[in-house]
PDB file of C-alpha atoms in Angstrom:
ATOM      1  CA  UNK A   1      -4.127 -20.038   6.526  1.00  0.00           C
ATOM      2  CA  UNK A   2      -4.432 -16.127   7.701  1.00  0.00           C
ATOM      3  CA  UNK A   3      -7.544 -14.551   6.873  1.00  0.00           C
ATOM      4  CA  UNK A   4      -8.609 -10.656   7.642  1.00  0.00           C
ATOM      5  CA  UNK A   5     -12.279  -9.698   7.660  1.00  0.00           C
ATOM      6  CA  UNK A   6     -13.357  -6.369   7.434  1.00  0.00           C
ATOM      7  CA  UNK A   7     -17.369  -6.716   7.625  1.00  0.00           C
ATOM      8  CA  UNK A   8     -18.227  -2.995   7.122  1.00  0.00           C
ATOM      9  CA  UNK A   9     -18.139  -2.830   2.920  1.00  0.00           C
ATOM     10  CA  UNK A  10     -19.006   1.120   3.062  1.00  0.00           C
ATOM     11  CA  UNK A  11     -19.603   3.610   6.129  1.00  0.00           C
ATOM     12  CA  UNK A  12     -20.834   7.224   5.570  1.00  0.00           C
ATOM     13  CA  UNK A  13     -20.635   9.752   8.209  1.00  0.00           C
ATOM     14  CA  UNK A  14     -20.576  13.152   8.562  1.00  0.00           C
ATOM     15  CA  UNK A  15     -18.050  15.564   8.837  1.00  0.00           C
ATOM     16  CA  UNK A  16     -16.574  15.687  12.469  1.00  0.00           C
ATOM     17  CA  UNK A  17     -18.633  12.577  13.346  1.00  0.00           C
ATOM     18  CA  UNK A  18     -15.885   9.931  14.949  1.00  0.00           C
ATOM     19  CA  UNK A  19     -16.100   6.486  12.659  1.00  0.00           C
ATOM     20  CA  UNK A  20     -14.324   3.084  13.384  1.00  0.00           C
ATOM     21  CA  UNK A  21     -13.327   0.768  11.184  1.00  0.00           C
ATOM     22  CA  UNK A  22     -13.458  -2.656  12.415  1.00  0.00           C
ATOM     23  CA  UNK A  23     -10.886  -5.512  11.572  1.00  0.00           C
ATOM     24  CA  UNK A  24     -10.753  -9.169  12.692  1.00  0.00           C
ATOM     25  CA  UNK A  25      -8.092 -11.438  11.643  1.00  0.00           C
ATOM     26  CA  UNK A  26      -7.106 -15.082  11.804  1.00  0.00           C
ATOM     27  CA  UNK A  27      -4.020 -16.754  12.188  1.00  0.00           C
ATOM     28  CA  UNK A  28      -2.184 -19.669  13.738  1.00  0.00           C
ATOM     29  CA  UNK A  29       1.176 -17.883  14.122  1.00  0.00           C
ATOM     30  CA  UNK A  30       2.271 -16.610  17.555  1.00  0.00           C
ATOM     31  CA  UNK A  31       3.899 -13.722  16.103  1.00  0.00           C
ATOM     32  CA  UNK A  32       2.822 -11.615  13.069  1.00  0.00           C
ATOM     33  CA  UNK A  33       2.231  -7.978  12.261  1.00  0.00           C
ATOM     34  CA  UNK A  34      -1.138  -5.923  11.552  1.00  0.00           C
ATOM     35  CA  UNK A  35      -0.993  -3.056   9.043  1.00  0.00           C
ATOM     36  CA  UNK A  36      -3.547  -0.490   7.850  1.00  0.00           C
ATOM     37  CA  UNK A  37      -3.342   1.226   4.785  1.00  0.00           C
ATOM     38  CA  UNK A  38      -5.427   4.195   3.131  1.00  0.00           C
ATOM     39  CA  UNK A  39      -6.386   4.147  -0.530  1.00  0.00           C
ATOM     40  CA  UNK A  40      -7.610   7.303  -1.752  1.00  0.00           C
ATOM     41  CA  UNK A  41      -9.777   7.859  -5.092  1.00  0.00           C
ATOM     42  CA  UNK A  42      -6.400   8.774  -6.518  1.00  0.00           C
ATOM     43  CA  UNK A  43      -5.674   5.093  -6.235  1.00  0.00           C
ATOM     44  CA  UNK A  44      -2.214   4.907  -4.378  1.00  0.00           C
ATOM     45  CA  UNK A  45      -1.996   3.191  -1.250  1.00  0.00           C
ATOM     46  CA  UNK A  46      -0.595   4.758   1.867  1.00  0.00           C
ATOM     47  CA  UNK A  47       0.789   2.967   4.905  1.00  0.00           C
ATOM     48  CA  UNK A  48      -0.860   3.864   8.049  1.00  0.00           C
ATOM     49  CA  UNK A  49       0.514   1.712  10.814  1.00  0.00           C
ATOM     50  CA  UNK A  50       2.595  -1.251  11.643  1.00  0.00           C
ATOM     51  CA  UNK A  51       1.910  -3.331  14.886  1.00  0.00           C
ATOM     52  CA  UNK A  52       3.388  -6.677  16.204  1.00  0.00           C
ATOM     53  CA  UNK A  53       1.766  -9.103  17.696  1.00  0.00           C
ATOM     54  CA  UNK A  54       3.657  -8.455  21.078  1.00  0.00           C
ATOM     55  CA  UNK A  55       2.528  -5.018  21.264  1.00  0.00           C
ATOM     56  CA  UNK A  56      -1.183  -4.514  22.475  1.00  0.00           C
ATOM     57  CA  UNK A  57      -0.655  -0.916  23.516  1.00  0.00           C
ATOM     58  CA  UNK A  58      -2.966   1.446  21.505  1.00  0.00           C
ATOM     59  CA  UNK A  59      -1.768   4.213  19.404  1.00  0.00           C
ATOM     60  CA  UNK A  60      -2.596   7.488  18.658  1.00  0.00           C
ATOM     61  CA  UNK A  61      -1.495   9.676  15.910  1.00  0.00           C
ATOM     62  CA  UNK A  62      -3.045  12.673  15.760  1.00  0.00           C
ATOM     63  CA  UNK A  63      -6.787  12.157  14.691  1.00  0.00           C
ATOM     64  CA  UNK A  64      -6.090   8.641  14.367  1.00  0.00           C
ATOM     65  CA  UNK A  65      -5.899   5.804  16.725  1.00  0.00           C
ATOM     66  CA  UNK A  66      -5.755   2.175  16.673  1.00  0.00           C
ATOM     67  CA  UNK A  67      -6.878  -0.451  19.235  1.00  0.00           C
ATOM     68  CA  UNK A  68      -5.326  -3.924  18.813  1.00  0.00           C
ATOM     69  CA  UNK A  69      -6.947  -6.673  21.344  1.00  0.00           C
ATOM     70  CA  UNK A  70      -5.364 -10.334  20.923  1.00  0.00           C
ATOM     71  CA  UNK A  71      -7.861 -11.477  23.071  1.00  0.00           C
ATOM     72  CA  UNK A  72     -10.837 -11.021  20.314  1.00  0.00           C
ATOM     73  CA  UNK A  73      -8.145 -10.791  17.204  1.00  0.00           C
ATOM     74  CA  UNK A  74      -9.174  -7.584  16.273  1.00  0.00           C
ATOM     75  CA  UNK A  75      -7.258  -4.309  14.969  1.00  0.00           C
ATOM     76  CA  UNK A  76      -9.841  -1.512  14.801  1.00  0.00           C
ATOM     77  CA  UNK A  77      -9.003   1.927  13.540  1.00  0.00           C
ATOM     78  CA  UNK A  78     -10.912   5.202  14.731  1.00  0.00           C
ATOM     79  CA  UNK A  79     -10.989   8.239  12.975  1.00  0.00           C
ATOM     80  CA  UNK A  80     -12.088  11.218  15.183  1.00  0.00           C
ATOM     81  CA  UNK A  81     -13.661  14.434  14.089  1.00  0.00           C
ATOM     82  CA  UNK A  82     -13.423  12.893  10.461  1.00  0.00           C
ATOM     83  CA  UNK A  83     -12.609  15.022   7.617  1.00  0.00           C
ATOM     84  CA  UNK A  84     -13.746  14.994   3.588  1.00  0.00           C
ATOM     85  CA  UNK A  85     -10.276  14.341   3.091  1.00  0.00           C
ATOM     86  CA  UNK A  86     -10.681  11.181   5.037  1.00  0.00           C
ATOM     87  CA  UNK A  87     -12.988   9.789   2.598  1.00  0.00           C
ATOM     88  CA  UNK A  88     -10.837   6.352   0.888  1.00  0.00           C
ATOM     89  CA  UNK A  89     -10.766   2.678   1.259  1.00  0.00           C
ATOM     90  CA  UNK A  90      -9.262   1.635   4.275  1.00  0.00           C
ATOM     91  CA  UNK A  91      -7.277  -1.977   4.123  1.00  0.00           C
ATOM     92  CA  UNK A  92      -6.716  -3.850   7.264  1.00  0.00           C
ATOM     93  CA  UNK A  93      -3.513  -6.603   6.463  1.00  0.00           C
ATOM     94  CA  UNK A  94      -1.813  -9.226   8.141  1.00  0.00           C
ATOM     95  CA  UNK A  95       1.469 -11.000   7.807  1.00  0.00           C
ATOM     96  CA  UNK A  96       3.334 -13.656   9.445  1.00  0.00           C
ATOM     97  CA  UNK A  97       6.754 -12.474  11.127  1.00  0.00           C
ATOM     98  CA  UNK A  98       9.650 -12.932   9.237  1.00  0.00           C
ATOM     99  CA  UNK A  99       7.557 -13.084   5.795  1.00  0.00           C
ATOM    100  CA  UNK A 100       6.878 -10.257   3.389  1.00  0.00           C
ATOM    101  CA  UNK A 101       3.574 -11.895   2.198  1.00  0.00           C
ATOM    102  CA  UNK A 102       0.778  -9.905   3.259  1.00  0.00           C
ATOM    103  CA  UNK A 103      -2.911 -10.921   3.672  1.00  0.00           C
ATOM    104  CA  UNK A 104      -5.424  -7.749   3.276  1.00  0.00           C
ATOM    105  CA  UNK A 105      -8.767  -7.768   3.830  1.00  0.00           C
ATOM    106  CA  UNK A 106     -11.516  -6.390   1.389  1.00  0.00           C
ATOM    107  CA  UNK A 107     -11.608  -2.818   2.542  1.00  0.00           C
ATOM    108  CA  UNK A 108     -13.617  -0.706   4.047  1.00  0.00           C
ATOM    109  CA  UNK A 109     -14.813   2.341   1.912  1.00  0.00           C
ATOM    110  CA  UNK A 110     -15.346   5.666   4.170  1.00  0.00           C
ATOM    111  CA  UNK A 111     -17.133   8.213   2.548  1.00  0.00           C
ATOM    112  CA  UNK A 112     -17.029  11.786   4.829  1.00  0.00           C
ATOM    113  CA  UNK A 113     -19.910  13.898   3.925  1.00  0.00           C
ATOM    114  CA  UNK A 114     -19.597  17.878   4.492  1.00  0.00           C
TER     115      UNK A 114
ATOM    116  CA  UNK B   1      13.198  10.330  -1.958  1.00  0.00           C
ATOM    117  CA  UNK B   2      11.306   9.359  -5.228  1.00  0.00           C
ATOM    118  CA  UNK B   3       8.304   6.927  -4.823  1.00  0.00           C
ATOM    119  CA  UNK B   4       7.663   3.545  -6.274  1.00  0.00           C
ATOM    120  CA  UNK B   5       7.374   4.203 -10.304  1.00  0.00           C
ATOM    121  CA  UNK B   6       5.433   1.536 -12.343  1.00  0.00           C
ATOM    122  CA  UNK B   7       5.308   1.359 -16.040  1.00  0.00           C
ATOM    123  CA  UNK B   8       2.979   1.549 -18.105  1.00  0.00           C
ATOM    124  CA  UNK B   9       0.129   2.819 -16.421  1.00  0.00           C
ATOM    125  CA  UNK B  10      -2.299   1.660 -18.572  1.00  0.00           C
ATOM    126  CA  UNK B  11      -2.112  -1.321 -20.798  1.00  0.00           C
ATOM    127  CA  UNK B  12      -4.443  -3.030 -23.186  1.00  0.00           C
ATOM    128  CA  UNK B  13      -3.894  -6.829 -24.378  1.00  0.00           C
ATOM    129  CA  UNK B  14      -5.686  -9.205 -26.487  1.00  0.00           C
ATOM    130  CA  UNK B  15      -6.361 -12.668 -24.857  1.00  0.00           C
ATOM    131  CA  UNK B  16      -3.464 -15.125 -25.703  1.00  0.00           C
ATOM    132  CA  UNK B  17      -0.844 -12.244 -25.654  1.00  0.00           C
ATOM    133  CA  UNK B  18       1.852 -12.001 -22.732  1.00  0.00           C
ATOM    134  CA  UNK B  19       2.336  -8.718 -20.909  1.00  0.00           C
ATOM    135  CA  UNK B  20       5.629  -7.421 -18.903  1.00  0.00           C
ATOM    136  CA  UNK B  21       5.382  -4.752 -16.271  1.00  0.00           C
ATOM    137  CA  UNK B  22       7.827  -2.904 -14.343  1.00  0.00           C
ATOM    138  CA  UNK B  23       8.474  -1.720 -11.009  1.00  0.00           C
ATOM    139  CA  UNK B  24      11.388   0.737  -9.758  1.00  0.00           C
ATOM    140  CA  UNK B  25      11.248   0.608  -5.984  1.00  0.00           C
ATOM    141  CA  UNK B  26      12.221   3.444  -3.595  1.00  0.00           C
ATOM    142  CA  UNK B  27      15.945   3.895  -3.468  1.00  0.00           C
ATOM    143  CA  UNK B  28      17.818   1.579  -0.714  1.00  0.00           C
ATOM    144  CA  UNK B  29      14.686  -0.886  -0.626  1.00  0.00           C
ATOM    145  CA  UNK B  30      15.812  -4.413  -1.791  1.00  0.00           C
ATOM    146  CA  UNK B  31      12.165  -6.130  -1.476  1.00  0.00           C
ATOM    147  CA  UNK B  32       9.824  -5.824  -4.139  1.00  0.00           C
ATOM    148  CA  UNK B  33       6.018  -7.173  -3.937  1.00  0.00           C
ATOM    149  CA  UNK B  34       3.218  -7.458  -6.533  1.00  0.00           C
ATOM    150  CA  UNK B  35      -0.412  -7.723  -6.107  1.00  0.00           C
ATOM    151  CA  UNK B  36      -3.339  -8.185  -8.353  1.00  0.00           C
ATOM    152  CA  UNK B  37      -6.413  -5.654  -7.174  1.00  0.00           C
ATOM    153  CA  UNK B  38      -9.804  -6.493  -8.745  1.00  0.00           C
ATOM    154  CA  UNK B  39     -13.177  -5.448  -7.682  1.00  0.00           C
ATOM    155  CA  UNK B  40     -14.227  -9.118  -7.201  1.00  0.00           C
ATOM    156  CA  UNK B  41     -11.244 -10.565  -5.424  1.00  0.00           C
ATOM    157  CA  UNK B  42      -9.729  -7.243  -3.769  1.00  0.00           C
ATOM    158  CA  UNK B  43      -5.960  -7.132  -3.210  1.00  0.00           C
ATOM    159  CA  UNK B  44      -4.205 -10.742  -3.817  1.00  0.00           C
ATOM    160  CA  UNK B  45      -0.280 -11.157  -3.000  1.00  0.00           C
ATOM    161  CA  UNK B  46       1.215 -12.263  -6.061  1.00  0.00           C
ATOM    162  CA  UNK B  47       5.003 -12.840  -5.204  1.00  0.00           C
ATOM    163  CA  UNK B  48       8.103 -10.965  -3.663  1.00  0.00           C
ATOM    164  CA  UNK B  49      11.446 -10.631  -4.623  1.00  0.00           C
ATOM    165  CA  UNK B  50      14.391  -9.727  -2.553  1.00  0.00           C
ATOM    166  CA  UNK B  51      17.935  -9.790  -4.023  1.00  0.00           C
ATOM    167  CA  UNK B  52      17.080 -11.056  -7.172  1.00  0.00           C
ATOM    168  CA  UNK B  53      15.308 -13.906  -5.716  1.00  0.00           C
ATOM    169  CA  UNK B  54      11.603 -15.081  -5.109  1.00  0.00           C
ATOM    170  CA  UNK B  55      11.242 -15.287  -1.448  1.00  0.00           C
ATOM    171  CA  UNK B  56       7.581 -15.621  -1.208  1.00  0.00           C
ATOM    172  CA  UNK B  57       4.703 -16.623  -3.463  1.00  0.00           C
ATOM    173  CA  UNK B  58       1.188 -16.265  -3.491  1.00  0.00           C
ATOM    174  CA  UNK B  59      -1.512 -18.518  -5.036  1.00  0.00           C
ATOM    175  CA  UNK B  60      -1.413 -17.433  -8.657  1.00  0.00           C
ATOM    176  CA  UNK B  61      -0.735 -20.192 -11.780  1.00  0.00           C
ATOM    177  CA  UNK B  62       2.733 -20.522 -13.174  1.00  0.00           C
ATOM    178  CA  UNK B  63       1.417 -17.644 -16.231  1.00  0.00           C
ATOM    179  CA  UNK B  64       2.414 -15.193 -13.649  1.00  0.00           C
ATOM    180  CA  UNK B  65       6.234 -14.988 -13.235  1.00  0.00           C
ATOM    181  CA  UNK B  66       8.349 -12.194 -12.156  1.00  0.00           C
ATOM    182  CA  UNK B  67      12.166 -11.178 -11.817  1.00  0.00           C
ATOM    183  CA  UNK B  68      14.475  -8.758  -9.797  1.00  0.00           C
ATOM    184  CA  UNK B  69      17.513  -7.188 -11.350  1.00  0.00           C
ATOM    185  CA  UNK B  70      20.730  -6.142  -9.087  1.00  0.00           C
ATOM    186  CA  UNK B  71      19.493  -2.610  -8.785  1.00  0.00           C
ATOM    187  CA  UNK B  72      15.980  -4.123  -7.214  1.00  0.00           C
ATOM    188  CA  UNK B  73      14.157  -2.987  -9.859  1.00  0.00           C
ATOM    189  CA  UNK B  74      11.294  -5.805 -10.740  1.00  0.00           C
ATOM    190  CA  UNK B  75       9.467  -7.034 -13.612  1.00  0.00           C
ATOM    191  CA  UNK B  76       6.230  -9.162 -13.562  1.00  0.00           C
ATOM    192  CA  UNK B  77       5.236 -11.293 -16.597  1.00  0.00           C
ATOM    193  CA  UNK B  78       2.019 -12.645 -17.593  1.00  0.00           C
ATOM    194  CA  UNK B  79       1.773 -15.030 -20.336  1.00  0.00           C
ATOM    195  CA  UNK B  80      -1.201 -16.340 -22.274  1.00  0.00           C
ATOM    196  CA  UNK B  81      -3.548 -13.474 -20.884  1.00  0.00           C
ATOM    197  CA  UNK B  82      -7.067 -14.241 -19.964  1.00  0.00           C
ATOM    198  CA  UNK B  83      -9.951 -11.967 -19.431  1.00  0.00           C
ATOM    199  CA  UNK B  84      -9.828 -12.724 -16.083  1.00  0.00           C
ATOM    200  CA  UNK B  85      -6.638 -11.174 -15.764  1.00  0.00           C
ATOM    201  CA  UNK B  86      -7.879  -7.774 -16.139  1.00  0.00           C
ATOM    202  CA  UNK B  87      -6.781  -5.805 -13.260  1.00  0.00           C
ATOM    203  CA  UNK B  88      -4.701  -3.080 -11.280  1.00  0.00           C
ATOM    204  CA  UNK B  89      -1.435  -4.558 -10.469  1.00  0.00           C
ATOM    205  CA  UNK B  90       0.259  -2.711  -7.703  1.00  0.00           C
ATOM    206  CA  UNK B  91       4.218  -2.807  -6.997  1.00  0.00           C
ATOM    207  CA  UNK B  92       5.245  -2.097  -3.497  1.00  0.00           C
ATOM    208  CA  UNK B  93       8.828  -1.842  -2.081  1.00  0.00           C
ATOM    209  CA  UNK B  94      10.060  -1.959   1.503  1.00  0.00           C
ATOM    210  CA  UNK B  95      13.394  -2.623   3.314  1.00  0.00           C
ATOM    211  CA  UNK B  96      12.986  -6.420   3.209  1.00  0.00           C
ATOM    212  CA  UNK B  97      16.105  -7.083   5.810  1.00  0.00           C
ATOM    213  CA  UNK B  98      15.429  -9.072   8.799  1.00  0.00           C
ATOM    214  CA  UNK B  99      13.003  -7.898  11.651  1.00  0.00           C
ATOM    215  CA  UNK B 100      10.118  -7.743   9.526  1.00  0.00           C
ATOM    216  CA  UNK B 101       7.594  -7.682   7.457  1.00  0.00           C
ATOM    217  CA  UNK B 102       8.141  -3.909   6.861  1.00  0.00           C
ATOM    218  CA  UNK B 103       5.298  -1.294   5.865  1.00  0.00           C
ATOM    219  CA  UNK B 104       5.444  -1.453   2.101  1.00  0.00           C
ATOM    220  CA  UNK B 105       5.396   1.383  -0.105  1.00  0.00           C
ATOM    221  CA  UNK B 106       3.024   1.280  -3.158  1.00  0.00           C
ATOM    222  CA  UNK B 107       3.074   2.179  -6.736  1.00  0.00           C
ATOM    223  CA  UNK B 108       0.221   3.968  -8.669  1.00  0.00           C
ATOM    224  CA  UNK B 109      -0.468   0.521 -10.369  1.00  0.00           C
ATOM    225  CA  UNK B 110      -0.494  -0.694 -13.932  1.00  0.00           C
ATOM    226  CA  UNK B 111      -4.063  -1.148 -15.114  1.00  0.00           C
ATOM    227  CA  UNK B 112      -4.102  -3.860 -17.631  1.00  0.00           C
ATOM    228  CA  UNK B 113      -7.145  -4.886 -19.615  1.00  0.00           C
ATOM    229  CA  UNK B 114      -7.325  -7.912 -21.805  1.00  0.00           C
ATOM    230  CA  UNK B 115      -9.804  -7.769 -24.500  1.00  0.00           C
TER     231      UNK B 115
END
């Protein structure tokens, strides 16, 4: 069975601080995909990134970066110079390759204080 | 491109009744997935439809069912509603073709309250 653990339930940071959201996953599959989604207060989940298990390169997109470490089964997400608009619940998710059956973590609620 | 739309947005039903929720995916997307989101259980996968066929299924009782039409629009049905079915039901669409799973685009959800 697949499992995604986001141990941080809630994080509060002051604007412009950097923050890292942790994600640890469990799977027996050799090929799988990892995702991050953002759910702002408005409620609609927004896709952030998709990464397959063979691609361990870190990725940077503006103020967002992701660190994928297969050895520790982690796929952490860092926001640099956080802004109030980053306040949201962030979900890490996992799916076996070839299947659109996604297991979500419980989410980390990030509050950025101005 | 229009996003994923879900109707209705809010619904109040009584225990024992049944309900049908509707989802229209992004144009060109052939996969539609349904999720239940509750404060206690989080986001849980219900099922996925692709080309009118249920391709994947989560661990929900048979009271939860769905279907997909030839235009990729999907409906989910919950029969014999229970109080515990109160939740936000999210629909997500994706390409669904081989090489996946692909990123999903979510609708705003239907907030179901069972009294």
